[in-house]
Coordinates of C-alpha atoms in Angstrom, one line a residue:
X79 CA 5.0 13.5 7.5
X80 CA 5.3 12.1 11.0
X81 CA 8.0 10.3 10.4
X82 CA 9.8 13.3 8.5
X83 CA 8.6 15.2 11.4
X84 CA 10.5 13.2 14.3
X85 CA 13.3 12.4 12.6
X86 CA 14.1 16.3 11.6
X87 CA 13.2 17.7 14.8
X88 CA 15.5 15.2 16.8
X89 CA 18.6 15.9 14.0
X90 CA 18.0 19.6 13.9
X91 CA 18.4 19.3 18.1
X92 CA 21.2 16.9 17.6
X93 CA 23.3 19.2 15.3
X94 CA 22.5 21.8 17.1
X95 CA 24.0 19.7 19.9
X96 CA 27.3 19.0 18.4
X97 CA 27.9 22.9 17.1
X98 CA 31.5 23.9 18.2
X99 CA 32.8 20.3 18.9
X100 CA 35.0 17.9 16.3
X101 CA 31.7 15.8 15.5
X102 CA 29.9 18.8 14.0
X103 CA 31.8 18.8 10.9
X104 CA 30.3 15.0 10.4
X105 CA 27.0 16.5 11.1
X106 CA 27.1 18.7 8.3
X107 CA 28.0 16.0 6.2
X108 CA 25.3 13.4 7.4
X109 CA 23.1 16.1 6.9
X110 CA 24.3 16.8 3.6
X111 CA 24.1 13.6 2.3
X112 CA 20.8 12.9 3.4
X113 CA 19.5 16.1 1.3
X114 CA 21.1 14.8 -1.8
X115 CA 19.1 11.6 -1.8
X116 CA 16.0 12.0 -3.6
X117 CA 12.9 10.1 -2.1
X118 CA 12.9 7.7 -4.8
X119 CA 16.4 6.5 -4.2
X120 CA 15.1 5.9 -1.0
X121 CA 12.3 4.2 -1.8
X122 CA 14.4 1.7 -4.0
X123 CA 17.3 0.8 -1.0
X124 CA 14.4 0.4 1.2
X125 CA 12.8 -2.3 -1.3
X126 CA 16.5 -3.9 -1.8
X127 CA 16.6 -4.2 1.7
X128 CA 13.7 -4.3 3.5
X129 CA 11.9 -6.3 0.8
X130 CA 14.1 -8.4 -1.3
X131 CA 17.3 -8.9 1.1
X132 CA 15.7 -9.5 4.8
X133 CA 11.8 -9.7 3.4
X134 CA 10.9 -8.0 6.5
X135 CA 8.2 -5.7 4.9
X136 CA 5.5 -5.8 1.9
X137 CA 6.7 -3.2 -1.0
X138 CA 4.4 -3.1 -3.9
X139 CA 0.4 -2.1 -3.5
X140 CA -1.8 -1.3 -0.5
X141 CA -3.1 -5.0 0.5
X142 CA -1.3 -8.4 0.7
X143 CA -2.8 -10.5 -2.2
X144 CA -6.1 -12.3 -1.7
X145 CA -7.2 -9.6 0.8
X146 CA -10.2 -7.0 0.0
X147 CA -10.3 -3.7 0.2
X148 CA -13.7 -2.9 2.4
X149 CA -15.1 0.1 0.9
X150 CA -17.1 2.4 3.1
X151 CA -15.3 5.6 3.4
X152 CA -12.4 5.6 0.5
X153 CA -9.9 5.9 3.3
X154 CA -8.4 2.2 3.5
X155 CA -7.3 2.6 7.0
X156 CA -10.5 4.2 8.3
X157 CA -12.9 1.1 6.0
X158 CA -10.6 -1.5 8.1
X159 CA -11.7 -0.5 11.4
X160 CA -15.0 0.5 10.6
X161 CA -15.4 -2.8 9.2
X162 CA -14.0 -4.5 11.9
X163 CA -10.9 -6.2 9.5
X164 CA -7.7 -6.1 12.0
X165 CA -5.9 -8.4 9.3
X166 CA -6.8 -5.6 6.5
X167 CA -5.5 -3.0 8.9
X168 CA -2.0 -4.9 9.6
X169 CA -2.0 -5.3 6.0
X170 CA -2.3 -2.4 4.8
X171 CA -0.2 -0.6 8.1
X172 CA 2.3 -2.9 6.9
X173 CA 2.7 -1.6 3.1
X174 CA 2.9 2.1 4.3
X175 CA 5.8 1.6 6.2
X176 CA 8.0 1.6 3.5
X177 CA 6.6 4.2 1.6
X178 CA 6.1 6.6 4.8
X179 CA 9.8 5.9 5.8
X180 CA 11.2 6.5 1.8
X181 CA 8.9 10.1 2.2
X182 CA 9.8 10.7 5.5
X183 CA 13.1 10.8 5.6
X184 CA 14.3 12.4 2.4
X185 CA 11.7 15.2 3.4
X186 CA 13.7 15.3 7.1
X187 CA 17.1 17.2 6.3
X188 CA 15.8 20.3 5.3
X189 CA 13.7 20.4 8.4
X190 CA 17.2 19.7 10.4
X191 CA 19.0 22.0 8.7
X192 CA 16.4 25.3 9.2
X193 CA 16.0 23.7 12.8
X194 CA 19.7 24.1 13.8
X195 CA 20.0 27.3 11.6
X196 CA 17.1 29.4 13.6
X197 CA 18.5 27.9 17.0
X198 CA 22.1 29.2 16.0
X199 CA 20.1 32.6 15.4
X200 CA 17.6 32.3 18.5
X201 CA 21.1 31.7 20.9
X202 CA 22.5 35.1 19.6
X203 CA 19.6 36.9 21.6
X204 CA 19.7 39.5 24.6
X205 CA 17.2 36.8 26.1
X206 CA 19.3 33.8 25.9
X207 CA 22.3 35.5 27.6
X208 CA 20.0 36.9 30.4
X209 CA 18.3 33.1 31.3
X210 CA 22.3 32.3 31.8
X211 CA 22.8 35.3 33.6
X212 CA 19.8 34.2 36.2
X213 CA 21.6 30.7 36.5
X214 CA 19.0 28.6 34.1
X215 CA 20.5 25.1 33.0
X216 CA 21.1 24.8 29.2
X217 CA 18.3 22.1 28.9
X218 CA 15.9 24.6 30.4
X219 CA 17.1 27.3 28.3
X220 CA 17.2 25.2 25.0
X221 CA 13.3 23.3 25.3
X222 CA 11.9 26.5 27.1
X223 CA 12.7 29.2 25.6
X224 CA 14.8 28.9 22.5
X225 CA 13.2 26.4 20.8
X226 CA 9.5 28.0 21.0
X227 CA 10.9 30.9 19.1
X228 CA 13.0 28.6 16.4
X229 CA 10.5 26.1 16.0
X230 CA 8.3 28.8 13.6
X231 CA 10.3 28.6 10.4
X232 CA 10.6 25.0 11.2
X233 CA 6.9 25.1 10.9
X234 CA 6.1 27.2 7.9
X235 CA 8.6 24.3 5.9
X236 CA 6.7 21.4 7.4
X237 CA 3.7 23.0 6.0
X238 CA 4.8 23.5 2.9
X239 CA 6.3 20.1 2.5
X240 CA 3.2 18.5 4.1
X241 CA 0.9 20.2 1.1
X242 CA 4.2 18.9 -1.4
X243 CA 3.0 15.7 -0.3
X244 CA -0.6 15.4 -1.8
X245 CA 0.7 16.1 -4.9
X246 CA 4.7 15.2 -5.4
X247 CA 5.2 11.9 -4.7
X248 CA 4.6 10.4 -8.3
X249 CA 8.0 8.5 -8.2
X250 CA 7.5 7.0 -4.9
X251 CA 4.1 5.6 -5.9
X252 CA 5.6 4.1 -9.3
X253 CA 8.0 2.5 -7.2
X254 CA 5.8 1.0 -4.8
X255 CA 2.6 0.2 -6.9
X256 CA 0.9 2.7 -5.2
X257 CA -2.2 4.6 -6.7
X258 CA -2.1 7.8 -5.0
X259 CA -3.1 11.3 -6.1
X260 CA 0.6 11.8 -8.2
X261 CA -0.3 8.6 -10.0
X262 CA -4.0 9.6 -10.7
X263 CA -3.4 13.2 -11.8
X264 CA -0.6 11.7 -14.6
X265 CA -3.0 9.3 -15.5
X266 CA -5.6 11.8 -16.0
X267 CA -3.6 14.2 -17.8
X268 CA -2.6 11.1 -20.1
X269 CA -6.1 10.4 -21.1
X270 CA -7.1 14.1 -20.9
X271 CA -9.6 13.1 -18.7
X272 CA -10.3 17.0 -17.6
X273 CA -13.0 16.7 -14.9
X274 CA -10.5 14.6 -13.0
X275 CA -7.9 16.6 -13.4
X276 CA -10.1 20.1 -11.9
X277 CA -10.8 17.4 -9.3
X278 CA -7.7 16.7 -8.7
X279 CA -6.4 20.5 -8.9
X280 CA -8.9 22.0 -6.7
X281 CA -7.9 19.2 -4.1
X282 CA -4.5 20.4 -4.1
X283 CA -5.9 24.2 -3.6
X284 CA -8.0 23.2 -0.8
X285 CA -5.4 21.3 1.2
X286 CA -3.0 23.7 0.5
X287 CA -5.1 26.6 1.8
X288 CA -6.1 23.8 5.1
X289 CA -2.9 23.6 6.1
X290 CA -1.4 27.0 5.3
X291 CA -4.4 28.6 7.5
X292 CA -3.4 25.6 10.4
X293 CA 0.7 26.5 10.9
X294 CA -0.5 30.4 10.4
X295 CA -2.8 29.6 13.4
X296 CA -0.1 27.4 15.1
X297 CA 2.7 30.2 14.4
X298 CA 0.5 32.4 16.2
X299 CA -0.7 30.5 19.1
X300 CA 3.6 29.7 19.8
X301 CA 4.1 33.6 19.3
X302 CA 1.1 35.7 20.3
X303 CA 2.8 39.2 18.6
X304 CA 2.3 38.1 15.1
X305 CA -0.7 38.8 15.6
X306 CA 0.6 42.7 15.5
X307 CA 2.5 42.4 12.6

């Protein structure tokens, strides 16, 4: 989600950048064809590369072989560093990278796209025209003012696609060896192992409902008169 997070933001601003200039038309279609790459297309050029072509990067499991997973917490990350395991850490750092970035960025272009699409709306306002008027520069204009009211629908997405990602990554984590929630519901449902799967489903609910009731709070600490509505 990070990753998706930075590299939407900064194309949504970038687009939004090149709006009425020759290069926009190529943004639109960067954009485009980022959208029509599903994540596990992704994941599979990033193996190609990454992997098998340069072997910069790990892509299959969560720990280089020989290593062991401490077990303290369930959180593999967290276990490392409680346990004092740097090389477990750098390990497993190592195999989310690829992952993270197959994730990240086919979740990015809709966030771009519903960026530059409520800053195209927020520049239409009396506001926007007045902050000219007093003789604020367009940077000022754009990070100050425009983007604070934009930014909302950008949020209500990223929280919806963040609570997608408990849940709908199944292909990614085929791909990559990786036993994470999508792999352990299907495997559940395959066995009809049914207190996993309630397990399972009411830990979609509840992170769902988390992060629903965290962007409502953040929507409303950005824009005080929702609270109104």
């Amino acid at each position: 989600m990070i990753v998706a997070t930075l590299v939407g933001l900064f194309g949504g601003l970038l687009l939004f950048k090149l709006r009425n200039t020759p290069a926009e038309a190529l943004g639109d279609i960067f954009s485009t064809v980022l959208m029509s790459l599903p994540d596990f297309l992704w994941g599979l050029f990033f193996i190609f590369f990454f992997g098998v072509l340069w072997r910069l990067l790990p892509f299959t499991g969560r720990l280089d072989p020989g290593m062991l997973q401490p077990k303290t917490t369930g959180f593999l990350l967290l276990d490392a560093i409680i346990a004092g395991q740097p090389a477990v850490l750098w390990s497993a750092l190592q195999h989310l990278i690829l992952p993270g970035m197959a994730l990240g960025i086919a979740f990015s272009p809709a966030i771009m796209r519903v960026l530059r699409s409520s800053l195209l709306d927020v520049y239409q306002e009396d506001f926007i025209y007045q902050a000219r008027l007093r003789g604020v520069s367009e940077n000022r204009i754009l990070f100050r003012h425009a983007l604070k009211n934009a930014i909302l629908p950008t949020l209500t997405l990223m929280g919806v696609q963040f609570s997608f990602l408990f849940g709908g990554t199944l292909l990614v984590e085929v791909i990559y060896s990786y036993p994470g929630l999508g792999n352990l519901m299907v495997g559940a449902v395959r066995e009809a192992d049914l207190p996993v799967i309630q397990t399972v489903g009411l830990t979609y609910c509840a992170v769902t409902l988390a992060i629903n009731t965290i962007v409502d709070a953040l929507c409303i600490s950005l824009n005080p008169k929702l609270t109104a509505r």
